[in-house]
PDB file of C-alpha atoms in Angstrom:
ATOM      1  CA  UNK A 255      37.863 -54.602-121.026  1.00 41.00           C
ATOM      2  CA  UNK A 256      36.179 -52.576-118.242  1.00 46.00           C
ATOM      3  CA  UNK A 257      32.387 -52.754-118.197  1.00 45.00           C
ATOM      4  CA  UNK A 258      30.147 -49.698-118.205  1.00 48.00           C
ATOM      5  CA  UNK A 259      30.356 -49.768-114.410  1.00 47.00           C
ATOM      6  CA  UNK A 260      34.119 -49.557-114.539  1.00 47.00           C
ATOM      7  CA  UNK A 261      34.549 -53.125-113.310  1.00 48.00           C
ATOM      8  CA  UNK A 262      37.033 -55.364-115.016  1.00 47.00           C
ATOM      9  CA  UNK A 263      35.998 -58.861-116.086  1.00 42.00           C
ATOM     10  CA  UNK A 264      38.777 -61.251-116.994  1.00 42.00           C
ATOM     11  CA  UNK A 265      37.911 -64.424-118.856  1.00 40.00           C
ATOM     12  CA  UNK A 266      40.566 -67.079-119.175  1.00 38.00           C
ATOM     13  CA  UNK A 267      39.872 -69.808-121.707  1.00 37.00           C
ATOM     14  CA  UNK A 268      42.028 -72.917-121.827  1.00 36.00           C
ATOM     15  CA  UNK A 269      41.235 -75.196-124.728  1.00 36.00           C
ATOM     16  CA  UNK A 270      42.410 -78.780-124.441  1.00 38.00           C
ATOM     17  CA  UNK A 271      42.795 -80.922-127.531  1.00 35.00           C
ATOM     18  CA  UNK A 272      40.873 -83.986-128.648  1.00 39.00           C
ATOM     19  CA  UNK A 273      39.007 -85.623-125.787  1.00 42.00           C
ATOM     20  CA  UNK A 274      39.174 -82.802-123.247  1.00 46.00           C
ATOM     21  CA  UNK A 275      36.356 -80.228-123.195  1.00 47.00           C
ATOM     22  CA  UNK A 276      37.237 -76.577-122.538  1.00 46.00           C
ATOM     23  CA  UNK A 277      37.934 -75.340-119.036  1.00 45.00           C
ATOM     24  CA  UNK A 278      36.676 -71.881-118.095  1.00 45.00           C
ATOM     25  CA  UNK A 279      37.914 -69.751-115.216  1.00 48.00           C
ATOM     26  CA  UNK A 280      36.221 -66.409-114.624  1.00 48.00           C
ATOM     27  CA  UNK A 281      37.464 -63.657-112.279  1.00 48.00           C
ATOM     28  CA  UNK A 282      34.921 -60.954-111.448  1.00 48.00           C
ATOM     29  CA  UNK A 283      36.254 -57.754-109.787  1.00 47.00           C
ATOM     30  CA  UNK A 284      39.407 -59.748-108.956  1.00 44.00           C
ATOM     31  CA  UNK A 285      37.420 -61.145-106.003  1.00 43.00           C
ATOM     32  CA  UNK A 286      34.732 -63.523-107.216  1.00 42.00           C
ATOM     33  CA  UNK A 287      35.938 -66.766-108.737  1.00 42.00           C
ATOM     34  CA  UNK A 288      33.655 -68.980-110.745  1.00 43.00           C
ATOM     35  CA  UNK A 289      35.355 -72.131-111.902  1.00 43.00           C
ATOM     36  CA  UNK A 290      33.567 -74.300-114.402  1.00 48.00           C
ATOM     37  CA  UNK A 291      35.727 -77.330-113.800  1.00 63.00           C
ATOM     38  CA  UNK A 292      36.458 -80.086-116.213  1.00 68.00           C
ATOM     39  CA  UNK A 293      35.196 -82.656-113.715  1.00 72.00           C
ATOM     40  CA  UNK A 294      31.812 -80.970-113.315  1.00 80.00           C
ATOM     41  CA  UNK A 295      31.486 -80.565-117.046  1.00 81.00           C
ATOM     42  CA  UNK A 296      32.403 -84.186-117.647  1.00 82.00           C
ATOM     43  CA  UNK A 297      29.953 -85.409-115.009  1.00 87.00           C
ATOM     44  CA  UNK A 298      27.114 -83.503-116.673  1.00 90.00           C
ATOM     45  CA  UNK A 299      28.171 -84.843-120.051  1.00 91.00           C
ATOM     46  CA  UNK A 300      28.306 -88.385-118.652  1.00 91.00           C
ATOM     47  CA  UNK A 301      24.818 -88.067-117.237  1.00 93.00           C
ATOM     48  CA  UNK A 302      23.663 -86.910-120.651  1.00 93.00           C
ATOM     49  CA  UNK A 303      25.506 -89.798-122.309  1.00 92.00           C
ATOM     50  CA  UNK A 304      23.595 -92.302-120.182  1.00 92.00           C
ATOM     51  CA  UNK A 305      20.263 -90.665-120.998  1.00 91.00           C
ATOM     52  CA  UNK A 306      21.005 -90.454-124.715  1.00 90.00           C
ATOM     53  CA  UNK A 307      22.550 -93.897-125.102  1.00 86.00           C
ATOM     54  CA  UNK A 308      26.056 -92.744-126.082  1.00 89.00           C
ATOM     55  CA  UNK A 309      27.665 -95.565-124.084  1.00 93.00           C
ATOM     56  CA  UNK A 310      28.638 -98.660-126.041  1.00 94.00           C
ATOM     57  CA  UNK A 311      29.443-102.202-124.942  1.00 95.00           C
ATOM     58  CA  UNK A 312      32.562-103.983-126.167  1.00 95.00           C
ATOM     59  CA  UNK A 313      33.387-107.614-125.457  1.00 95.00           C
ATOM     60  CA  UNK A 314      36.731-109.078-124.451  1.00 95.00           C
ATOM     61  CA  UNK A 315      36.567-112.818-125.202  1.00 95.00           C
ATOM     62  CA  UNK A 316      37.732-115.452-122.734  1.00 94.00           C
ATOM     63  CA  UNK A 317      39.248-118.622-124.151  1.00 95.00           C
ATOM     64  CA  UNK A 318      39.988-121.953-122.485  1.00 92.00           C
ATOM     65  CA  UNK A 319      43.763-122.408-122.542  1.00 89.00           C
ATOM     66  CA  UNK A 320      43.608-126.193-122.997  1.00 90.00           C
ATOM     67  CA  UNK A 321      41.020-126.266-125.798  1.00 92.00           C
ATOM     68  CA  UNK A 322      41.296-122.791-127.334  1.00 92.00           C
ATOM     69  CA  UNK A 323      37.505-122.557-127.380  1.00 93.00           C
ATOM     70  CA  UNK A 324      35.437-119.550-126.391  1.00 94.00           C
ATOM     71  CA  UNK A 325      34.021-119.891-122.870  1.00 95.00           C
ATOM     72  CA  UNK A 326      32.916-116.359-122.055  1.00 95.00           C
ATOM     73  CA  UNK A 327      33.469-112.630-122.356  1.00 96.00           C
ATOM     74  CA  UNK A 328      33.908-109.562-120.220  1.00 96.00           C
ATOM     75  CA  UNK A 329      31.572-106.687-121.026  1.00 96.00           C
ATOM     76  CA  UNK A 330      33.422-103.377-121.190  1.00 95.00           C
ATOM     77  CA  UNK A 331      31.741 -99.999-121.444  1.00 94.00           C
ATOM     78  CA  UNK A 332      33.073 -97.342-123.794  1.00 94.00           C
ATOM     79  CA  UNK A 333      32.027 -93.735-124.267  1.00 92.00           C
ATOM     80  CA  UNK A 334      31.966 -92.263-127.732  1.00 90.00           C
ATOM     81  CA  UNK A 335      31.227 -88.559-127.275  1.00 88.00           C
ATOM     82  CA  UNK A 336      29.532 -86.907-130.293  1.00 87.00           C
ATOM     83  CA  UNK A 337      31.980 -83.961-130.164  1.00 86.00           C
ATOM     84  CA  UNK A 338      35.137 -85.145-128.394  1.00 84.00           C
ATOM     85  CA  UNK A 339      35.191 -88.673-129.749  1.00 88.00           C
ATOM     86  CA  UNK A 340      36.136 -91.714-127.702  1.00 90.00           C
ATOM     87  CA  UNK A 341      36.909 -90.882-124.070  1.00 88.00           C
ATOM     88  CA  UNK A 342      39.217 -93.393-122.325  1.00 89.00           C
ATOM     89  CA  UNK A 343      37.668 -95.409-119.470  1.00 91.00           C
ATOM     90  CA  UNK A 344      40.261 -94.181-116.970  1.00 88.00           C
ATOM     91  CA  UNK A 345      38.902 -90.670-117.514  1.00 87.00           C
ATOM     92  CA  UNK A 346      35.222 -91.384-116.825  1.00 90.00           C
ATOM     93  CA  UNK A 347      34.915 -94.640-114.832  1.00 91.00           C
ATOM     94  CA  UNK A 348      36.402 -93.194-111.590  1.00 88.00           C
ATOM     95  CA  UNK A 349      34.156 -90.145-112.010  1.00 88.00           C
ATOM     96  CA  UNK A 350      31.140 -92.403-112.532  1.00 92.00           C
ATOM     97  CA  UNK A 351      31.954 -94.258-109.310  1.00 89.00           C
ATOM     98  CA  UNK A 352      32.423 -91.074-107.294  1.00 87.00           C
ATOM     99  CA  UNK A 353      29.190 -89.545-108.565  1.00 89.00           C
ATOM    100  CA  UNK A 354      27.146 -92.744-108.285  1.00 89.00           C
ATOM    101  CA  UNK A 355      26.425 -92.771-112.018  1.00 93.00           C
ATOM    102  CA  UNK A 356      28.246 -96.091-112.283  1.00 93.00           C
ATOM    103  CA  UNK A 357      25.111 -97.875-111.051  1.00 93.00           C
ATOM    104  CA  UNK A 358      22.954 -96.467-113.861  1.00 93.00           C
ATOM    105  CA  UNK A 359      25.720 -97.260-116.341  1.00 94.00           C
ATOM    106  CA  UNK A 360      25.937-100.873-115.180  1.00 95.00           C
ATOM    107  CA  UNK A 361      22.173-101.363-115.345  1.00 94.00           C
ATOM    108  CA  UNK A 362      22.118-100.003-118.883  1.00 94.00           C
ATOM    109  CA  UNK A 363      25.070-102.174-119.879  1.00 95.00           C
ATOM    110  CA  UNK A 364      23.630-105.379-118.403  1.00 96.00           C
ATOM    111  CA  UNK A 365      20.353-104.847-120.243  1.00 95.00           C
ATOM    112  CA  UNK A 366      22.141-104.190-123.525  1.00 95.00           C
ATOM    113  CA  UNK A 367      24.193-107.359-123.111  1.00 96.00           C
ATOM    114  CA  UNK A 368      21.103-109.389-122.277  1.00 96.00           C
ATOM    115  CA  UNK A 369      19.297-108.016-125.347  1.00 96.00           C
ATOM    116  CA  UNK A 370      22.215-109.080-127.531  1.00 95.00           C
ATOM    117  CA  UNK A 371      22.835-112.528-126.090  1.00 95.00           C
ATOM    118  CA  UNK A 372      19.224-113.638-125.778  1.00 95.00           C
ATOM    119  CA  UNK A 373      18.930-113.458-129.572  1.00 93.00           C
ATOM    120  CA  UNK A 374      22.096-115.528-130.039  1.00 93.00           C
ATOM    121  CA  UNK A 375      21.834-118.007-127.207  1.00 92.00           C
ATOM    122  CA  UNK A 376      21.976-120.979-129.600  1.00 91.00           C
ATOM    123  CA  UNK A 377      25.401-119.818-130.820  1.00 92.00           C
ATOM    124  CA  UNK A 378      26.984-119.734-127.354  1.00 92.00           C
ATOM    125  CA  UNK A 379      28.579-122.664-125.511  1.00 91.00           C
ATOM    126  CA  UNK A 380      26.603-123.905-122.520  1.00 87.00           C
ATOM    127  CA  UNK A 381      27.513-122.038-119.348  1.00 88.00           C
ATOM    128  CA  UNK A 382      28.876-119.066-121.283  1.00 95.00           C
ATOM    129  CA  UNK A 383      30.473-116.650-118.785  1.00 95.00           C
ATOM    130  CA  UNK A 384      29.486-112.974-118.924  1.00 97.00           C
ATOM    131  CA  UNK A 385      31.493-110.715-116.627  1.00 97.00           C
ATOM    132  CA  UNK A 386      30.804-107.172-115.452  1.00 97.00           C
ATOM    133  CA  UNK A 387      32.997-104.932-113.294  1.00 94.00           C
ATOM    134  CA  UNK A 388      31.470-103.670-110.065  1.00 93.00           C
ATOM    135  CA  UNK A 389      32.722-101.322-107.362  1.00 89.00           C
ATOM    136  CA  UNK A 390      31.727-100.703-103.762  1.00 87.00           C
ATOM    137  CA  UNK A 391      29.198 -98.129-104.979  1.00 87.00           C
ATOM    138  CA  UNK A 392      27.083-100.992-106.352  1.00 91.00           C
ATOM    139  CA  UNK A 393      26.776-102.506-102.873  1.00 89.00           C
ATOM    140  CA  UNK A 394      25.037 -99.648-101.091  1.00 89.00           C
ATOM    141  CA  UNK A 395      21.612-101.232-101.591  1.00 90.00           C
ATOM    142  CA  UNK A 396      19.997-104.272-103.218  1.00 91.00           C
ATOM    143  CA  UNK A 397      19.647-102.787-106.700  1.00 93.00           C
ATOM    144  CA  UNK A 398      22.546-104.936-107.946  1.00 94.00           C
ATOM    145  CA  UNK A 399      20.835-108.102-106.685  1.00 96.00           C
ATOM    146  CA  UNK A 400      17.606-107.171-108.447  1.00 96.00           C
ATOM    147  CA  UNK A 401      19.422-106.419-111.703  1.00 96.00           C
ATOM    148  CA  UNK A 402      21.353-109.708-111.583  1.00 97.00           C
ATOM    149  CA  UNK A 403      18.074-111.559-110.998  1.00 97.00           C
ATOM    150  CA  UNK A 404      16.543-109.792-113.974  1.00 97.00           C
ATOM    151  CA  UNK A 405      19.580-110.559-116.150  1.00 97.00           C
ATOM    152  CA  UNK A 406      19.624-114.290-115.423  1.00 96.00           C
ATOM    153  CA  UNK A 407      15.845-114.615-115.760  1.00 95.00           C
ATOM    154  CA  UNK A 408      16.130-113.832-119.463  1.00 95.00           C
ATOM    155  CA  UNK A 409      18.084-117.006-120.217  1.00 95.00           C
ATOM    156  CA  UNK A 410      17.349-120.728-119.881  1.00 92.00           C
ATOM    157  CA  UNK A 411      18.713-122.074-116.603  1.00 89.00           C
ATOM    158  CA  UNK A 412      22.417-122.878-116.855  1.00 88.00           C
ATOM    159  CA  UNK A 413      22.894-121.401-120.318  1.00 92.00           C
ATOM    160  CA  UNK A 414      24.648-118.226-119.126  1.00 95.00           C
ATOM    161  CA  UNK A 415      26.933-117.771-116.132  1.00 95.00           C
ATOM    162  CA  UNK A 416      26.988-114.279-114.607  1.00 97.00           C
ATOM    163  CA  UNK A 417      30.310-113.119-113.099  1.00 97.00           C
ATOM    164  CA  UNK A 418      30.881-109.917-111.127  1.00 96.00           C
ATOM    165  CA  UNK A 419      34.467-108.668-111.005  1.00 94.00           C
ATOM    166  CA  UNK A 420      35.472-106.751-107.877  1.00 90.00           C
ATOM    167  CA  UNK A 421      37.646-103.759-108.713  1.00 81.00           C
ATOM    168  CA  UNK A 422      39.905-102.028-106.195  1.00 71.00           C
ATOM    169  CA  UNK A 423      39.227 -98.408-107.002  1.00 72.00           C
ATOM    170  CA  UNK A 424      36.900 -98.478-103.995  1.00 73.00           C
ATOM    171  CA  UNK A 425      37.186-100.694-100.937  1.00 76.00           C
ATOM    172  CA  UNK A 426      34.512-103.355-100.427  1.00 82.00           C
ATOM    173  CA  UNK A 427      33.657-103.422 -96.737  1.00 79.00           C
ATOM    174  CA  UNK A 428      32.913-106.792 -95.170  1.00 78.00           C
ATOM    175  CA  UNK A 429      29.983-105.421 -93.174  1.00 85.00           C
ATOM    176  CA  UNK A 430      26.701-107.254 -92.660  1.00 89.00           C
ATOM    177  CA  UNK A 431      24.999-105.697 -95.660  1.00 91.00           C
ATOM    178  CA  UNK A 432      27.760-106.550 -98.131  1.00 91.00           C
ATOM    179  CA  UNK A 433      28.192-110.070 -96.755  1.00 92.00           C
ATOM    180  CA  UNK A 434      24.436-110.664 -96.990  1.00 93.00           C
ATOM    181  CA  UNK A 435      24.346-109.233-100.507  1.00 94.00           C
ATOM    182  CA  UNK A 436      27.175-111.470-101.717  1.00 94.00           C
ATOM    183  CA  UNK A 437      25.584-114.490-100.035  1.00 94.00           C
ATOM    184  CA  UNK A 438      22.301-113.862-101.854  1.00 95.00           C
ATOM    185  CA  UNK A 439      24.173-113.366-105.129  1.00 95.00           C
ATOM    186  CA  UNK A 440      25.917-116.684-104.557  1.00 94.00           C
ATOM    187  CA  UNK A 441      22.580-118.381-103.921  1.00 94.00           C
ATOM    188  CA  UNK A 442      21.354-116.883-107.170  1.00 95.00           C
ATOM    189  CA  UNK A 443      24.285-118.526-108.955  1.00 94.00           C
ATOM    190  CA  UNK A 444      26.316-115.366-109.514  1.00 96.00           C
ATOM    191  CA  UNK A 445      30.097-115.868-109.380  1.00 96.00           C
ATOM    192  CA  UNK A 446      32.628-113.386-107.976  1.00 94.00           C
ATOM    193  CA  UNK A 447      36.051-112.603-109.402  1.00 93.00           C
ATOM    194  CA  UNK A 448      38.903-110.432-108.158  1.00 89.00           C
ATOM    195  CA  UNK A 449      40.078-108.140-110.928  1.00 86.00           C
ATOM    196  CA  UNK A 450      43.828-107.493-111.394  1.00 80.00           C
ATOM    197  CA  UNK A 451      44.725-109.882-108.605  1.00 79.00           C
ATOM    198  CA  UNK A 452      48.134-109.279-107.071  1.00 67.00           C
ATOM    199  CA  UNK A 453      48.310-105.530-107.649  1.00 68.00           C
ATOM    200  CA  UNK A 454      46.137-104.109-104.857  1.00 63.00           C
ATOM    201  CA  UNK A 455      46.230-103.972-101.090  1.00 61.00           C
ATOM    202  CA  UNK A 456      42.768-105.456-100.563  1.00 62.00           C
ATOM    203  CA  UNK A 457      42.779-108.548-102.757  1.00 69.00           C
ATOM    204  CA  UNK A 458      43.985-110.898-100.041  1.00 74.00           C
ATOM    205  CA  UNK A 459      41.418-109.492 -97.616  1.00 79.00           C
ATOM    206  CA  UNK A 460      38.716-110.226-100.193  1.00 83.00           C
ATOM    207  CA  UNK A 461      39.837-113.863-100.294  1.00 84.00           C
ATOM    208  CA  UNK A 462      39.264-114.107 -96.560  1.00 82.00           C
ATOM    209  CA  UNK A 463      35.951-112.214 -96.450  1.00 84.00           C
ATOM    210  CA  UNK A 464      34.129-113.263 -99.617  1.00 89.00           C
ATOM    211  CA  UNK A 465      33.496-116.433-101.568  1.00 89.00           C
ATOM    212  CA  UNK A 466      35.660-115.860-104.644  1.00 90.00           C
ATOM    213  CA  UNK A 467      35.378-118.089-107.733  1.00 93.00           C
ATOM    214  CA  UNK A 468      37.828-116.480-110.179  1.00 92.00           C
ATOM    215  CA  UNK A 469      41.224-114.821-109.858  1.00 90.00           C
ATOM    216  CA  UNK A 470      42.207-112.503-112.700  1.00 90.00           C
ATOM    217  CA  UNK A 471      45.978-112.173-112.814  1.00 86.00           C
ATOM    218  CA  UNK A 472      47.018-108.674-113.784  1.00 82.00           C
ATOM    219  CA  UNK A 473      48.564-108.268-117.227  1.00 82.00           C
ATOM    220  CA  UNK A 474      51.625-106.590-115.714  1.00 80.00           C
ATOM    221  CA  UNK A 475      52.606-110.029-114.414  1.00 80.00           C
ATOM    222  CA  UNK A 476      51.460-111.991-117.448  1.00 81.00           C
ATOM    223  CA  UNK A 477      53.383-109.803-119.899  1.00 81.00           C
ATOM    224  CA  UNK A 478      56.648-110.547-118.092  1.00 77.00           C
ATOM    225  CA  UNK A 479      56.370-114.343-118.154  1.00 77.00           C
ATOM    226  CA  UNK A 480      59.619-115.697-119.568  1.00 77.00           C
ATOM    227  CA  UNK A 481      61.303-112.299-119.399  1.00 75.00           C
ATOM    228  CA  UNK A 482      61.866-111.580-115.739  1.00 68.00           C
ATOM    229  CA  UNK A 483      62.456-114.225-113.083  1.00 70.00           C
ATOM    230  CA  UNK A 484      60.831-112.446-110.127  1.00 76.00           C
ATOM    231  CA  UNK A 485      57.502-112.044-111.947  1.00 71.00           C
ATOM    232  CA  UNK A 486      57.616-115.689-112.993  1.00 75.00           C
ATOM    233  CA  UNK A 487      57.876-116.724-109.331  1.00 80.00           C
ATOM    234  CA  UNK A 488      54.963-114.445-108.436  1.00 80.00           C
ATOM    235  CA  UNK A 489      52.856-116.024-111.182  1.00 82.00           C
ATOM    236  CA  UNK A 490      53.729-119.503-109.907  1.00 84.00           C
ATOM    237  CA  UNK A 491      52.647-118.542-106.397  1.00 84.00           C
ATOM    238  CA  UNK A 492      49.391-117.006-107.632  1.00 83.00           C
ATOM    239  CA  UNK A 493      48.570-120.124-109.626  1.00 86.00           C
ATOM    240  CA  UNK A 494      49.388-122.331-106.640  1.00 89.00           C
ATOM    241  CA  UNK A 495      47.168-120.186-104.403  1.00 87.00           C
ATOM    242  CA  UNK A 496      44.259-120.376-106.861  1.00 88.00           C
ATOM    243  CA  UNK A 497      44.604-124.147-107.133  1.00 90.00           C
ATOM    244  CA  UNK A 498      44.634-124.564-103.355  1.00 91.00           C
ATOM    245  CA  UNK A 499      41.481-122.420-103.093  1.00 89.00           C
ATOM    246  CA  UNK A 500      39.823-124.260-106.009  1.00 90.00           C
ATOM    247  CA  UNK A 501      39.458-121.083-108.039  1.00 90.00           C
ATOM    248  CA  UNK A 502      39.541-120.557-111.779  1.00 90.00           C
ATOM    249  CA  UNK A 503      42.426-118.449-113.117  1.00 90.00           C
ATOM    250  CA  UNK A 504      41.983-115.794-115.779  1.00 90.00           C
ATOM    251  CA  UNK A 505      45.115-114.322-117.347  1.00 87.00           C
TER     252      UNK A 505
END
């Protein structure tokens, strides 16, 4: 309704179910637009989630195909919002990378994982692999190197193997800083993996530029083994490539 000054204020409220917070669009005098966007709201909520410890770590186990024994795990971060419930990773991980919050999230996750494993080190097989996803945002400075050093220092030498998985949501540049960073990580004993190998445009470039230890074959290929001949040939070629490069395959 018109205000006491005769100006009309229109408030449009769009409520989205379950995991989506409300979106507000306000028109003042039909000229001024103030848009409280979902992305901005979610970024503020994500920052709050990091500060308040709402982020949880889940573990995807890695098994040796020949023995069936546990050899490692990938640490996956999940967000359980106190109001909207569990928010899918594809809704907040890209936002975290764009905003730079992914670095704080990774630090928090690595410290939580270290706290958990250091109390159970006697239960783990020697050389237990622990993998974390990283993006190009992590490579802007040496904070990642310092955090990896801190992580490994909490365990007896050789008891835990740290793996960093390169994702393709952002492009890793093979400039001097990144090459030096990866070289120092390699000297520290940190291994590199290419996540979802075979699906992106940059994975082959990474093989040429960086020292890669693991190739993770995307599930879209793995799920079609025995069902579709073209995918089977692609899998065979990926396995052959990994063997020629002396790399470990993760399916």
